[in-house]
């Protein structure tokens, strides 16, 4: 991680936006609709920001959007960087360093994930209670004490109070909220049946290719995290049909209305 690059990117973003954000939101695959609900939006293209990586994957936009949701100043990432795209872990987690440098204290991460819990259905929303990491750790390398300690705790990676707010918000909206452990692999291939079975056996409920590096770096910088997954496909050992990226996106789009409502309500209660 390069402190000067982070500093320059942060200064650039601060020069463009008018309100100081207190919450950052990462909008995952097909969840970018929340961006349409931002009041007084200021849109900054990733390509304009010095040192910022540029997103390439289909269905992902590359915009940083500042504004208000329910009167709360937010900074939203419309599109994220995946390790499988070939970015380094420093690039994947560059935005979280900027959030920390801007003084943002809360991060809401969203993603699309495959369901491995037998009780899950396509389109469910899952509150991430914890994670298991099968990706390289983004903190490998020299530690910069200006961001955080060498050995950060992951004891409560997903903040308990924020989880409580999410549970209460879902209840008040009548939205079913599943809960479970998110496991991250590098992708880009989907899991074999044996891998889905292994993840189920070790207690995971959902599997994806993002989020965990971002969460580890956010926690390293002292940012509190809330994580939500849209279950875009469910593993069924009796009928393991091939999923395509297009199917994943379609299923996510169908569920994203509830996700948008939920995230807006959570933000209003922070
Ligand atoms: N596996 C990994 N990542 C995913 C999946 C999956 O089944 N669905 C959506 N993202």
Tab-separated table of C-alpha atoms and ligand atoms in Angstrom:
chain	number	residue	atom	x	y	z
A	1	UNK	CA	0.000	0.000	0.000
A	2	UNK	CA	1.336	3.380	-0.997
A	3	UNK	CA	0.494	6.148	1.453
A	4	UNK	CA	1.210	8.960	-1.024
A	5	UNK	CA	-1.126	7.466	-3.630
A	6	UNK	CA	-3.874	7.012	-1.079
A	7	UNK	CA	-3.369	10.587	0.126
A	8	UNK	CA	-3.498	12.017	-3.428
A	9	UNK	CA	-6.633	10.047	-4.325
A	10	UNK	CA	-8.285	11.134	-1.063
A	11	UNK	CA	-7.480	14.816	-1.631
A	12	UNK	CA	-8.856	14.597	-5.177
A	13	UNK	CA	-12.152	13.057	-4.007
A	14	UNK	CA	-12.470	15.579	-1.171
A	15	UNK	CA	-11.969	18.405	-3.650
A	16	UNK	CA	-14.942	17.163	-5.718
A	17	UNK	CA	-17.517	16.489	-3.024
A	18	UNK	CA	-19.422	18.960	-0.880
A	19	UNK	CA	-20.462	16.965	2.186
A	20	UNK	CA	-18.222	14.865	4.421
A	21	UNK	CA	-19.442	11.250	4.219
A	22	UNK	CA	-19.870	9.203	7.389
A	23	UNK	CA	-20.851	5.947	5.696
A	24	UNK	CA	-19.388	4.142	2.681
A	25	UNK	CA	-21.421	1.607	0.716
A	26	UNK	CA	-20.015	-0.925	-1.765
A	27	UNK	CA	-22.656	-1.878	-4.303
A	28	UNK	CA	-22.036	-5.383	-5.633
A	29	UNK	CA	-23.169	-7.138	-8.838
A	30	UNK	CA	-26.540	-5.855	-9.964
A	31	UNK	CA	-27.115	-3.883	-6.767
A	32	UNK	CA	-26.170	-0.585	-8.295
A	33	UNK	CA	-29.837	0.548	-8.195
A	34	UNK	CA	-29.195	2.061	-4.802
A	35	UNK	CA	-27.140	4.673	-6.636
A	36	UNK	CA	-30.385	6.032	-8.123
A	37	UNK	CA	-31.645	6.792	-4.620
A	38	UNK	CA	-28.832	9.125	-3.672
A	39	UNK	CA	-29.916	12.762	-3.186
A	40	UNK	CA	-27.713	15.572	-4.535
A	41	UNK	CA	-25.372	13.086	-6.193
A	42	UNK	CA	-21.845	14.003	-7.168
A	43	UNK	CA	-20.541	11.313	-9.522
A	44	UNK	CA	-16.815	10.761	-9.848
A	45	UNK	CA	-15.639	8.241	-12.435
A	46	UNK	CA	-12.975	5.847	-11.132
A	47	UNK	CA	-10.934	6.717	-14.208
A	48	UNK	CA	-10.731	10.378	-13.054
A	49	UNK	CA	-9.330	9.560	-9.607
A	50	UNK	CA	-5.534	9.496	-9.420
A	51	UNK	CA	-4.136	5.974	-8.796
A	52	UNK	CA	-7.631	4.441	-8.666
A	53	UNK	CA	-7.995	1.071	-10.442
A	54	UNK	CA	-10.676	0.771	-13.150
A	55	UNK	CA	-13.400	-1.918	-13.079
A	56	UNK	CA	-13.698	-4.213	-16.099
A	57	UNK	CA	-16.275	-6.918	-15.368
A	58	UNK	CA	-19.677	-6.950	-17.109
A	59	UNK	CA	-22.493	-5.592	-14.909
A	60	UNK	CA	-20.131	-3.453	-12.866
A	61	UNK	CA	-19.981	0.284	-13.234
A	62	UNK	CA	-17.035	2.361	-12.139
A	63	UNK	CA	-18.381	5.351	-10.214
A	64	UNK	CA	-17.855	6.806	-6.802
A	65	UNK	CA	-21.012	8.662	-5.824
A	66	UNK	CA	-21.334	11.028	-2.902
A	67	UNK	CA	-24.613	12.460	-1.641
A	68	UNK	CA	-27.311	11.743	0.907
A	69	UNK	CA	-29.492	8.734	1.620
A	70	UNK	CA	-32.256	9.520	4.114
A	71	UNK	CA	-30.297	12.633	5.059
A	72	UNK	CA	-27.094	10.726	5.857
A	73	UNK	CA	-23.945	11.680	3.943
A	74	UNK	CA	-22.777	8.617	2.056
A	75	UNK	CA	-20.049	7.662	-0.378
A	76	UNK	CA	-21.053	4.779	-2.644
A	77	UNK	CA	-18.867	2.601	-4.819
A	78	UNK	CA	-20.809	1.584	-7.901
A	79	UNK	CA	-18.605	-1.318	-8.950
A	80	UNK	CA	-15.753	-2.968	-7.080
A	81	UNK	CA	-12.406	-4.544	-7.895
A	82	UNK	CA	-12.126	-8.314	-7.849
A	83	UNK	CA	-8.941	-10.264	-7.316
A	84	UNK	CA	-9.935	-12.551	-10.214
A	85	UNK	CA	-9.758	-9.589	-12.604
A	86	UNK	CA	-6.029	-9.559	-12.029
A	87	UNK	CA	-5.774	-6.637	-9.612
A	88	UNK	CA	-3.333	-6.918	-6.761
A	89	UNK	CA	-4.771	-7.066	-3.247
A	90	UNK	CA	-3.533	-3.492	-2.715
A	91	UNK	CA	-5.618	-2.417	-5.721
A	92	UNK	CA	-8.649	-4.442	-4.622
A	93	UNK	CA	-8.605	-2.700	-1.234
A	94	UNK	CA	-7.405	0.755	-2.301
A	95	UNK	CA	-10.892	2.282	-1.794
A	96	UNK	CA	-11.092	1.130	1.841
A	97	UNK	CA	-7.810	2.926	2.582
A	98	UNK	CA	-9.341	6.072	1.113
A	99	UNK	CA	-12.479	5.649	3.216
A	100	UNK	CA	-10.280	5.482	6.304
A	101	UNK	CA	-8.242	8.509	5.222
A	102	UNK	CA	-11.514	10.437	4.792
A	103	UNK	CA	-12.578	9.601	8.339
A	104	UNK	CA	-15.416	7.270	7.353
A	105	UNK	CA	-16.329	5.076	10.326
A	106	UNK	CA	-18.905	2.679	8.851
A	107	UNK	CA	-18.795	0.490	5.747
A	108	UNK	CA	-21.740	-1.392	4.275
A	109	UNK	CA	-20.581	-4.110	1.848
A	110	UNK	CA	-22.964	-5.913	-0.444
A	111	UNK	CA	-22.393	-8.758	-2.863
A	112	UNK	CA	-23.980	-11.573	-4.817
A	113	UNK	CA	-23.173	-14.981	-3.417
A	114	UNK	CA	-23.916	-18.620	-4.006
A	115	UNK	CA	-26.048	-20.297	-1.352
A	116	UNK	CA	-24.622	-23.428	0.231
A	117	UNK	CA	-27.028	-23.527	3.166
A	118	UNK	CA	-29.807	-26.035	2.393
A	119	UNK	CA	-32.453	-23.690	3.769
A	120	UNK	CA	-31.601	-20.836	1.407
A	121	UNK	CA	-33.529	-19.866	-1.734
A	122	UNK	CA	-32.533	-17.844	-4.723
A	123	UNK	CA	-33.172	-14.154	-4.034
A	124	UNK	CA	-32.751	-14.429	-0.273
A	125	UNK	CA	-30.787	-11.721	1.495
A	126	UNK	CA	-28.175	-12.916	3.988
A	127	UNK	CA	-26.674	-10.906	6.807
A	128	UNK	CA	-23.013	-11.870	7.029
A	129	UNK	CA	-22.251	-12.889	10.621
A	130	UNK	CA	-18.622	-13.871	10.014
A	131	UNK	CA	-16.345	-14.991	7.219
A	132	UNK	CA	-13.829	-17.671	6.243
A	133	UNK	CA	-11.062	-16.533	3.934
A	134	UNK	CA	-9.670	-18.732	1.166
A	135	UNK	CA	-8.147	-15.762	-0.642
A	136	UNK	CA	-4.671	-14.328	-0.076
A	137	UNK	CA	-4.725	-11.984	2.909
A	138	UNK	CA	-4.598	-8.344	1.716
A	139	UNK	CA	-2.432	-7.346	4.702
A	140	UNK	CA	0.497	-9.535	3.632
A	141	UNK	CA	3.570	-7.354	3.246
A	142	UNK	CA	5.023	-4.459	5.178
A	143	UNK	CA	2.563	-2.976	7.684
A	144	UNK	CA	1.959	0.793	7.662
A	145	UNK	CA	1.211	1.735	11.278
A	146	UNK	CA	-0.521	4.921	10.090
A	147	UNK	CA	-3.418	2.660	9.063
A	148	UNK	CA	-3.427	-0.052	11.684
A	149	UNK	CA	-1.594	-2.686	13.673
A	150	UNK	CA	0.428	-5.606	12.323
A	151	UNK	CA	-1.927	-8.246	13.713
A	152	UNK	CA	-5.470	-6.849	13.657
A	153	UNK	CA	-8.224	-8.760	15.431
A	154	UNK	CA	-10.977	-10.305	13.320
A	155	UNK	CA	-12.922	-11.254	16.414
A	156	UNK	CA	-15.903	-9.110	15.443
A	157	UNK	CA	-15.275	-8.407	11.787
A	158	UNK	CA	-18.994	-7.780	11.285
A	159	UNK	CA	-20.121	-5.325	13.929
A	160	UNK	CA	-22.692	-6.641	16.373
A	161	UNK	CA	-24.597	-3.364	16.746
A	162	UNK	CA	-24.804	-2.911	12.983
A	163	UNK	CA	-26.073	-6.477	12.639
A	164	UNK	CA	-28.753	-5.711	15.217
A	165	UNK	CA	-29.809	-2.636	13.249
A	166	UNK	CA	-29.987	-4.743	10.070
A	167	UNK	CA	-32.130	-7.404	11.772
A	168	UNK	CA	-34.522	-4.795	13.168
A	169	UNK	CA	-34.694	-2.954	9.830
A	170	UNK	CA	-35.539	-6.157	7.937
A	171	UNK	CA	-38.199	-6.987	10.522
A	172	UNK	CA	-39.827	-3.581	10.227
A	173	UNK	CA	-39.913	-3.886	6.414
A	174	UNK	CA	-41.218	-7.470	6.457
A	175	UNK	CA	-38.138	-8.649	4.546
A	176	UNK	CA	-36.865	-12.144	5.342
A	177	UNK	CA	-33.243	-11.893	6.433
A	178	UNK	CA	-31.104	-15.015	6.484
A	179	UNK	CA	-27.885	-15.054	8.494
A	180	UNK	CA	-24.674	-16.950	7.994
A	181	UNK	CA	-20.969	-17.249	7.340
A	182	UNK	CA	-19.607	-16.003	4.002
A	183	UNK	CA	-16.665	-17.857	2.515
A	184	UNK	CA	-14.480	-16.173	-0.082
A	185	UNK	CA	-12.563	-17.903	-2.841
A	186	UNK	CA	-10.623	-16.241	-5.605
A	187	UNK	CA	-12.869	-17.394	-8.456
A	188	UNK	CA	-13.379	-16.802	-11.319
A	189	UNK	CA	-14.486	-20.422	-11.766
A	190	UNK	CA	-17.551	-21.352	-9.759
A	191	UNK	CA	-17.166	-24.132	-7.198
A	192	UNK	CA	-17.158	-27.822	-7.961
A	193	UNK	CA	-19.874	-29.839	-6.193
A	194	UNK	CA	-17.126	-31.147	-3.897
A	195	UNK	CA	-16.130	-27.593	-2.985
A	196	UNK	CA	-19.728	-26.507	-2.317
A	197	UNK	CA	-20.115	-29.603	-0.107
A	198	UNK	CA	-16.893	-28.785	1.747
A	199	UNK	CA	-18.056	-25.223	2.397
A	200	UNK	CA	-21.366	-26.526	3.705
A	201	UNK	CA	-19.559	-29.051	5.918
A	202	UNK	CA	-17.323	-26.416	7.506
A	203	UNK	CA	-20.344	-24.295	8.365
A	204	UNK	CA	-20.553	-21.728	5.594
A	205	UNK	CA	-23.880	-20.508	4.265
A	206	UNK	CA	-22.781	-18.535	1.225
A	207	UNK	CA	-19.773	-18.381	-1.083
A	208	UNK	CA	-18.458	-15.537	-3.180
A	209	UNK	CA	-15.446	-13.955	-4.834
A	210	UNK	CA	-15.245	-10.565	-3.111
A	211	UNK	CA	-15.912	-8.720	0.156
A	212	UNK	CA	-13.473	-10.457	2.503
A	213	UNK	CA	-10.346	-8.518	1.395
A	214	UNK	CA	-12.310	-5.260	1.691
A	215	UNK	CA	-13.551	-6.197	5.143
A	216	UNK	CA	-10.096	-7.197	6.396
A	217	UNK	CA	-8.612	-3.883	5.272
A	218	UNK	CA	-11.545	-1.884	6.648
A	219	UNK	CA	-11.087	-3.578	10.029
A	220	UNK	CA	-7.337	-2.960	9.849
A	221	UNK	CA	-8.190	0.761	9.560
A	222	UNK	CA	-10.770	0.645	12.382
A	223	UNK	CA	-13.853	0.943	10.168
A	224	UNK	CA	-16.960	-0.899	11.394
A	225	UNK	CA	-18.509	-3.240	8.836
A	226	UNK	CA	-21.947	-4.497	7.914
A	227	UNK	CA	-22.128	-7.171	5.190
A	228	UNK	CA	-25.143	-8.274	3.148
A	229	UNK	CA	-25.294	-10.919	0.409
A	230	UNK	CA	-27.963	-11.501	-2.184
A	231	UNK	CA	-28.200	-15.240	-2.806
A	232	UNK	CA	-28.083	-15.465	-6.580
A	233	UNK	CA	-27.927	-19.259	-6.938
A	234	UNK	CA	-28.240	-22.151	-4.510
A	235	UNK	CA	-26.152	-25.290	-4.574
A	236	UNK	CA	-28.244	-28.439	-4.705
A	237	UNK	CA	-26.278	-31.687	-4.657
A	238	UNK	CA	-29.149	-33.561	-6.369
A	239	UNK	CA	-29.427	-31.113	-9.245
A	240	UNK	CA	-26.256	-29.156	-9.730
A	241	UNK	CA	-27.200	-27.161	-12.811
A	242	UNK	CA	-24.545	-24.950	-14.330
A	243	UNK	CA	-24.951	-21.282	-13.438
A	244	UNK	CA	-23.836	-18.527	-15.747
A	245	UNK	CA	-22.825	-14.992	-14.882
A	246	UNK	CA	-25.965	-13.756	-16.707
A	247	UNK	CA	-28.205	-15.938	-14.512
A	248	UNK	CA	-26.448	-14.666	-11.425
A	249	UNK	CA	-27.074	-11.063	-12.536
A	250	UNK	CA	-30.727	-11.717	-13.385
A	251	UNK	CA	-31.444	-13.333	-10.014
A	252	UNK	CA	-29.699	-10.484	-8.236
A	253	UNK	CA	-31.680	-7.874	-10.144
A	254	UNK	CA	-34.904	-9.530	-9.034
A	255	UNK	CA	-33.852	-9.383	-5.391
A	256	UNK	CA	-32.275	-5.981	-5.490
A	257	UNK	CA	-35.486	-4.023	-4.780
A	258	UNK	CA	-35.596	-5.511	-1.283
A	259	UNK	CA	-31.885	-4.960	-0.851
A	260	UNK	CA	-32.241	-1.275	-1.743
A	261	UNK	CA	-35.117	-0.837	0.725
A	262	UNK	CA	-33.191	-2.638	3.440
A	263	UNK	CA	-29.956	-0.691	3.013
A	264	UNK	CA	-31.848	2.642	2.955
A	265	UNK	CA	-33.623	1.775	6.195
A	266	UNK	CA	-30.394	0.636	7.831
A	267	UNK	CA	-28.684	3.897	6.863
A	268	UNK	CA	-31.559	5.932	8.300
A	269	UNK	CA	-31.018	4.158	11.642
A	270	UNK	CA	-27.265	4.524	11.939
B	1	LIG	N1	-19.845	-19.099	-6.136
B	1	LIG	C1	-18.969	-18.095	-6.014
B	1	LIG	N2	-19.303	-16.838	-6.208
B	1	LIG	C2	-20.575	-16.564	-6.537
B	1	LIG	C3	-21.536	-17.582	-6.684
B	1	LIG	C4	-21.128	-18.917	-6.467
B	1	LIG	O1	-21.914	-19.873	-6.574
B	1	LIG	N3	-22.697	-16.966	-7.004
B	1	LIG	C5	-22.452	-15.642	-7.060
B	1	LIG	N4	-21.175	-15.383	-6.776
